[in-house]
Amino acid sequence: MRTSTQAGYLIGRVDSGELVGVVNVSEIVRGNFQSAYLGYYAFSPHAGQGLMAEGLGLVVSDAFERLGLHRLEANVQPGNEKSRRLVRRLGFRREGLSPGYLMIAGRWRDHERWAILADEWRERR
């Protein structure tokens, strides 16, 4: 899952090794942009334990430090309150709404656009 335009991560429990979730940093654009999209999902048995927040935080750090990105963007369906809370908790700010952004289950779905810059992430740490 690692190419010049994508990096994939598995989030696992340290104590049991169980898989908690998956994170993708995709559509990495270099040059003057240094930006990518952040996609993620968690497996329900581990929901509500803070594991995805911890794991996603490590991925964001890696994206800004090792990958040298300047900006990460996460697009979240407005009704997905858990995902909205997660990106907000990590310091992402809502930039706007993208109507009909992505087709899911045969329907074009609106998404909120959330983003964070490397400098904003470093200030939080």
XYZ file of N, CA, C and O in Angstrom:
500
model
N 0.804 -1.208 0.000
C 0.000 0.000 0.000
C 0.844 1.268 0.000
O 0.307 2.342 0.051
N 2.143 1.119 -0.025
C 2.985 2.312 -0.062
C 3.480 2.536 -1.482
O 4.198 1.716 -2.037
N 3.076 3.653 -2.031
C 3.556 4.091 -3.335
C 3.916 5.557 -3.193
O 3.788 6.134 -2.110
N 4.312 6.179 -4.260
C 4.663 7.594 -4.177
C 3.429 8.463 -3.931
O 3.556 9.605 -3.500
N 2.232 7.919 -4.172
C 1.009 8.717 -3.991
C 0.080 8.166 -2.922
O -1.029 8.652 -2.756
N 0.544 7.158 -2.171
C -0.333 6.558 -1.156
C 0.484 5.878 -0.068
O 1.537 5.306 -0.338
N -0.039 5.930 1.157
C 0.545 5.180 2.271
C -0.603 4.584 3.070
O -1.553 5.289 3.407
N -0.540 3.298 3.340
C -1.591 2.617 4.096
C -1.082 2.167 5.450
O 0.091 1.815 5.606
N -1.975 2.181 6.429
C -1.615 1.844 7.805
C -2.683 0.937 8.406
O -3.876 1.131 8.156
N -2.267 0.008 9.226
C -3.179 -0.806 10.020
C -3.044 -0.353 11.466
O -1.931 -0.201 11.970
N -4.171 -0.155 12.118
C -4.171 0.233 13.531
C -4.500 -1.016 14.335
O -5.523 -1.664 14.101
N -3.621 -1.368 15.258
C -3.828 -2.570 16.060
C -3.683 -2.300 17.541
O -3.045 -1.328 17.952
N -4.273 -3.168 18.312
C -4.138 -3.089 19.776
C -2.752 -3.600 20.153
O -2.323 -4.648 19.684
N -2.077 -2.896 21.032
C -0.757 -3.317 21.485
C -0.878 -4.559 22.356
O -0.080 -5.489 22.244
N -1.908 -4.611 23.210
C -2.026 -5.713 24.165
C -2.411 -7.043 23.519
O -1.942 -8.088 23.937
N -3.249 -7.031 22.479
C -3.723 -8.287 21.900
C -3.345 -8.479 20.430
O -3.492 -9.570 19.894
N -2.903 -7.401 19.772
C -2.597 -7.486 18.348
C -3.816 -7.450 17.454
O -3.695 -7.550 16.237
N -5.009 -7.319 18.038
C -6.238 -7.276 17.235
C -6.251 -6.046 16.342
O -5.788 -4.974 16.736
N -6.800 -6.216 15.152
C -6.925 -5.119 14.209
C -8.079 -4.209 14.628
O -9.200 -4.662 14.829
N -7.777 -2.929 14.791
C -8.750 -1.927 15.242
C -9.311 -1.144 14.065
O -10.488 -0.816 14.031
N -8.467 -0.828 13.091
C -8.920 -0.024 11.959
C -7.858 0.096 10.890
O -6.757 -0.456 11.010
N -8.213 0.845 9.850
C -7.350 1.047 8.691
C -7.310 2.541 8.380
O -8.329 3.230 8.499
N -6.139 3.034 7.994
C -5.983 4.440 7.616
C -5.223 4.493 6.297
O -4.235 3.773 6.116
N -5.685 5.346 5.399
C -5.008 5.579 4.132
C -4.690 7.059 3.991
O -5.541 7.905 4.257
N -3.474 7.339 3.594
C -3.078 8.681 3.171
C -2.948 8.551 1.663
O -2.070 7.844 1.175
N -3.861 9.182 0.933
C -3.921 8.943 -0.507
C -3.883 10.232 -1.319
O -4.024 11.323 -0.771
N -3.677 10.040 -2.608
C -3.601 11.170 -3.544
C -2.550 12.184 -3.079
O -2.783 13.392 -3.088
N -1.404 11.664 -2.647
C -0.315 12.532 -2.200
C 0.192 13.328 -3.399
O 0.548 12.752 -4.423
N 0.178 14.633 -3.264
C 0.668 15.526 -4.313
C 1.881 16.259 -3.756
O 1.823 16.851 -2.675
N 2.969 16.212 -4.484
C 4.210 16.854 -4.046
C 4.344 18.241 -4.663
O 3.364 18.874 -4.979
N 5.557 18.709 -4.839
C 5.789 20.039 -5.411
C 5.354 21.121 -4.442
O 5.596 21.027 -3.237
N 4.705 22.128 -4.948
C 4.269 23.253 -4.118
C 3.071 22.926 -3.239
O 2.726 23.701 -2.359
N 2.436 21.790 -3.468
C 1.196 21.446 -2.751
C 1.467 20.668 -1.458
O 0.957 21.010 -0.410
N 2.220 19.585 -1.519
C 2.566 18.749 -0.354
C 1.333 18.408 0.481
O 1.283 18.632 1.689
N 0.326 17.854 -0.178
C -0.959 17.615 0.457
C -1.467 16.216 0.127
O -1.023 15.592 -0.832
N -2.414 15.724 0.948
C -3.011 14.412 0.712
C -4.372 14.336 1.397
O -4.717 15.172 2.235
N -5.101 13.302 1.019
C -6.385 12.995 1.653
C -6.177 11.926 2.711
O -5.360 11.017 2.540
N -6.945 12.018 3.772
C -6.888 11.054 4.853
C -8.206 10.291 4.876
O -9.280 10.891 4.976
N -8.129 8.976 4.745
C -9.309 8.123 4.828
C -9.093 7.098 5.929
O -7.971 6.654 6.157
N -10.158 6.721 6.619
C -10.009 5.793 7.736
C -11.331 5.113 8.040
O -12.405 5.618 7.709
N -11.230 3.959 8.658
C -12.411 3.299 9.208
C -11.979 2.402 10.356
O -10.850 1.922 10.410
N -12.899 2.217 11.287
C -12.647 1.408 12.479
C -13.541 0.169 12.443
O -14.593 0.178 11.800
N -13.120 -0.849 13.130
C -13.931 -2.051 13.280
C -14.728 -1.942 14.575
O -14.176 -1.631 15.638
N -16.018 -2.201 14.501
C -16.951 -1.911 15.592
C -16.611 -2.501 16.955
O -16.909 -1.870 17.965
N -16.009 -3.675 17.076
C -15.745 -4.171 18.437
C -14.849 -3.245 19.268
O -14.815 -3.351 20.486
N -14.133 -2.338 18.614
C -13.180 -1.485 19.323
C -13.645 -0.034 19.403
O -12.895 0.827 19.856
N -14.851 0.220 18.971
C -15.371 1.594 18.953
C -15.503 2.157 20.362
O -15.775 1.428 21.316
N -15.298 3.453 20.465
C -15.516 4.151 21.729
C -14.435 3.962 22.770
O -14.625 4.328 23.925
N -13.295 3.403 22.392
C -12.225 3.163 23.357
C -11.045 4.114 23.174
O -10.033 3.984 23.859
N -11.143 5.034 22.198
C -10.065 5.989 21.950
C -8.920 5.429 21.130
O -7.912 6.105 20.908
N -9.058 4.188 20.670
C -7.971 3.541 19.939
C -7.756 4.154 18.557
O -6.620 4.324 18.114
N -8.834 4.484 17.867
C -8.690 5.102 16.549
C -8.109 6.506 16.675
O -7.311 6.919 15.839
N -8.496 7.231 17.702
C -7.931 8.571 17.900
C -6.424 8.474 18.109
O -5.652 9.230 17.521
N -6.004 7.517 18.913
C -4.569 7.334 19.156
C -3.854 6.903 17.880
O -2.826 7.462 17.504
N -4.401 5.907 17.195
C -3.779 5.412 15.976
C -3.763 6.440 14.864
O -2.747 6.622 14.183
N -4.881 7.133 14.681
C -4.951 8.156 13.640
C -3.992 9.300 13.950
O -3.362 9.851 13.046
N -3.841 9.629 15.220
C -2.879 10.652 15.618
C -1.455 10.262 15.235
O -0.670 11.097 14.765
N -1.117 8.995 15.396
C 0.215 8.523 15.001
C 0.401 8.609 13.485
O 1.474 8.964 13.005
N -0.656 8.307 12.733
C -0.585 8.395 11.269
C -0.410 9.844 10.836
O 0.410 10.149 9.963
N -1.163 10.753 11.458
C -1.044 12.175 11.111
C 0.384 12.650 11.394
O 0.985 13.351 10.579
N 0.930 12.272 12.532
C 2.324 12.628 12.843
C 3.277 12.095 11.779
O 4.173 12.810 11.318
N 3.092 10.852 11.370
C 3.944 10.259 10.348
C 3.804 10.996 9.018
O 4.793 11.240 8.329
N 2.589 11.378 8.668
C 2.351 12.093 7.408
C 3.071 13.436 7.394
O 3.642 13.827 6.373
N 3.073 14.121 8.516
C 3.733 15.424 8.566
C 5.240 15.303 8.766
O 6.003 16.090 8.230
N 5.677 14.316 9.530
C 7.103 14.195 9.825
C 7.841 13.386 8.749
O 8.689 13.915 8.040
N 7.536 12.108 8.623
C 8.274 11.251 7.689
C 7.924 11.530 6.229
O 8.804 11.604 5.376
N 6.632 11.706 5.943
C 6.229 11.956 4.558
C 6.429 13.410 4.142
O 6.394 13.727 2.964
N 6.605 14.303 5.110
C 6.894 15.701 4.808
C 5.737 16.483 4.216
O 5.951 17.464 3.502
N 4.513 16.067 4.529
C 3.349 16.777 3.993
C 3.110 18.091 4.722
O 3.519 18.260 5.879
N 2.439 18.996 4.056
C 2.080 20.296 4.613
C 0.618 20.327 5.068
O 0.275 21.019 6.017
N -0.249 19.540 4.393
C -1.693 19.605 4.652
C -2.315 18.221 4.486
O -1.943 17.461 3.603
N -3.260 17.920 5.371
C -4.082 16.715 5.254
C -5.548 17.129 5.241
O -5.956 18.014 5.998
N -6.318 16.474 4.394
C -7.754 16.756 4.290
C -8.529 15.469 4.520
O -8.196 14.423 3.959
N -9.561 15.545 5.347
C -10.455 14.415 5.591
C -11.865 14.849 5.211
O -12.311 15.927 5.612
N -12.560 14.029 4.452
C -13.924 14.334 4.036
C -14.876 13.391 4.747
O -14.718 12.169 4.682
N -15.848 13.974 5.461
C -16.711 13.226 6.366
C -18.173 13.516 6.036
O -18.550 14.683 5.872
N -18.991 12.465 5.970
C -20.414 12.682 5.764
C -20.984 13.446 6.962
O -20.672 13.123 8.113
N -21.822 14.452 6.721
C -22.342 15.282 7.809
C -23.040 14.502 8.928
O -22.970 14.882 10.088
N -23.663 13.392 8.608
C -24.363 12.612 9.625
C -23.480 11.664 10.407
O -23.938 11.019 11.359
N -22.208 11.569 10.081
C -21.298 10.649 10.761
C -20.656 11.372 11.948
O -19.515 11.827 11.894
N -21.417 11.450 13.022
C -20.981 12.222 14.184
C -19.713 11.662 14.821
O -18.855 12.417 15.280
N -19.554 10.345 14.845
C -18.336 9.759 15.431
C -17.093 10.212 14.665
O -16.082 10.561 15.263
N -17.184 10.201 13.348
C -16.044 10.614 12.532
C -15.790 12.116 12.665
O -14.637 12.556 12.717
N -16.849 12.901 12.737
C -16.699 14.346 12.921
C -16.006 14.643 14.254
O -15.122 15.486 14.336
N -16.426 13.937 15.310
C -15.790 14.127 16.627
C -14.324 13.731 16.587
O -13.480 14.374 17.194
N -14.021 12.653 15.859
C -12.648 12.177 15.782
C -11.732 13.211 15.131
O -10.688 13.559 15.692
N -12.109 13.732 13.973
C -11.228 14.709 13.323
C -11.149 16.004 14.131
O -10.091 16.620 14.221
N -12.261 16.404 14.729
C -12.256 17.614 15.571
C -11.319 17.419 16.760
O -10.538 18.310 17.101
N -11.369 16.238 17.373
C -10.511 15.926 18.524
C -9.030 16.007 18.157
O -8.187 16.383 18.974
N -8.712 15.653 16.912
C -7.325 15.684 16.454
C -6.880 17.068 15.982
O -5.726 17.255 15.616
N -7.793 18.038 15.980
C -7.411 19.403 15.636
C -7.742 19.827 14.217
O -7.395 20.939 13.813
N -8.390 18.961 13.448
C -8.818 19.358 12.114
C -9.889 20.436 12.241
O -10.663 20.444 13.196
N -9.915 21.351 11.285
C -10.951 22.396 11.273
C -11.844 22.182 10.057
O -11.385 21.759 9.003
N -13.119 22.489 10.221
C -14.083 22.334 9.125
C -13.904 23.488 8.152
O -13.946 24.646 8.542
N -13.691 23.153 6.892
C -13.486 24.178 5.868
C -14.731 24.424 5.024
O -14.842 25.466 4.393
N -15.634 23.472 4.977
C -16.835 23.689 4.177
C -17.536 22.393 3.835
O -17.206 21.328 4.346
N -18.537 22.513 2.961
C -19.347 21.383 2.535
C -19.144 21.156 1.042
O -19.156 22.108 0.256
N -18.969 19.905 0.660
C -18.837 19.528 -0.750
C -20.070 18.710 -1.135
O -20.155 17.515 -0.826
N -21.055 19.342 -1.780
C -22.265 18.623 -2.170
C -21.961 17.523 -3.195
O -21.129 17.714 -4.084
N -22.623 16.375 -3.060
C -22.459 15.285 -4.009
C -21.021 14.855 -4.200
O -20.600 14.506 -5.292
N -20.251 14.830 -3.151
C -18.806 14.613 -3.212
C -18.397 13.197 -3.616
O -17.467 13.004 -4.384
N -19.084 12.180 -3.063
C -18.632 10.809 -3.244
C -19.833 9.878 -3.375
O -20.807 10.019 -2.631
N -19.739 8.908 -4.294
C -20.824 7.950 -4.441
C -20.634 6.811 -3.447
O -19.610 6.134 -3.440
N -21.644 6.621 -2.607
C -21.641 5.558 -1.610
C -22.983 4.846 -1.716
O -24.032 5.496 -1.673
N -22.947 3.538 -1.856
C -24.159 2.718 -1.969
C -25.078 3.240 -3.080
O -26.293 3.313 -2.909
N -24.473 3.634 -4.193
C -25.243 4.055 -5.359
C -25.821 5.455 -5.311
O -26.594 5.830 -6.190
N -25.442 6.227 -4.302
C -25.953 7.597 -4.166
C -24.821 8.572 -3.954
O -23.885 8.290 -3.202
N -24.897 9.732 -4.604
C -23.903 10.782 -4.378
C -24.171 11.407 -3.013
O -25.274 11.861 -2.735
N -23.158 11.420 -2.168
C -23.296 11.901 -0.784
C -22.509 13.188 -0.573
O -21.391 13.332 -1.052
N -23.128 14.088 0.180
C -22.436 15.300 0.598
C -21.373 14.924 1.628
O -21.530 13.952 2.370
N -20.328 15.723 1.685
C -19.284 15.532 2.696
C -18.813 16.890 3.211
O -18.765 17.857 2.456
N -18.479 16.910 4.491
C -17.821 18.074 5.066
C -16.327 17.917 4.834
O -15.781 16.817 4.957
N -15.696 19.010 4.512
C -14.250 19.020 4.265
C -13.550 19.527 5.530
O -13.789 20.638 5.983
N -12.717 18.698 6.120
C -11.941 19.017 7.315
C -10.468 18.964 6.950
O -10.059 18.111 6.165
N -9.662 19.853 7.505
C -8.237 19.865 7.169
C -7.407 20.336 8.357
O -7.905 20.978 9.278
N -6.131 19.984 8.277
C -5.162 20.457 9.261
C -3.826 20.645 8.540
O -3.498 19.891 7.626
N -3.085 21.660 8.959
C -1.751 21.935 8.417
C -0.691 21.400 9.371
O -0.931 21.279 10.576
N 0.479 21.120 8.845
C 1.573 20.596 9.662
C 1.879 21.507 10.851
O 2.067 21.032 11.968
N 1.913 22.827 10.625
C 2.196 23.765 11.722
C 1.112 23.705 12.799
O 1.424 23.788 13.994
N -0.141 23.570 12.398
C -1.235 23.462 13.375
C -1.081 22.176 14.200
O -1.308 22.174 15.413
N -0.692 21.087 13.534
C -0.508 19.803 14.229
C 0.636 19.919 15.239
O 0.510 19.478 16.378
N 1.732 20.508 14.835
C 2.893 20.637 15.731
C 2.573 21.503 16.949
O 3.045 21.227 18.045
N 1.776 22.529 16.765
C 1.378 23.399 17.898
C 0.565 22.634 18.924
O 0.622 22.935 20.111
N -0.187 21.638 18.498
C -1.035 20.835 19.403
C -0.231 19.806 20.176
O -0.689 19.295 21.184
N 0.915 19.433 19.681
C 1.714 18.360 20.303
C 2.601 18.871 21.369
O 3.075 19.722 21.709
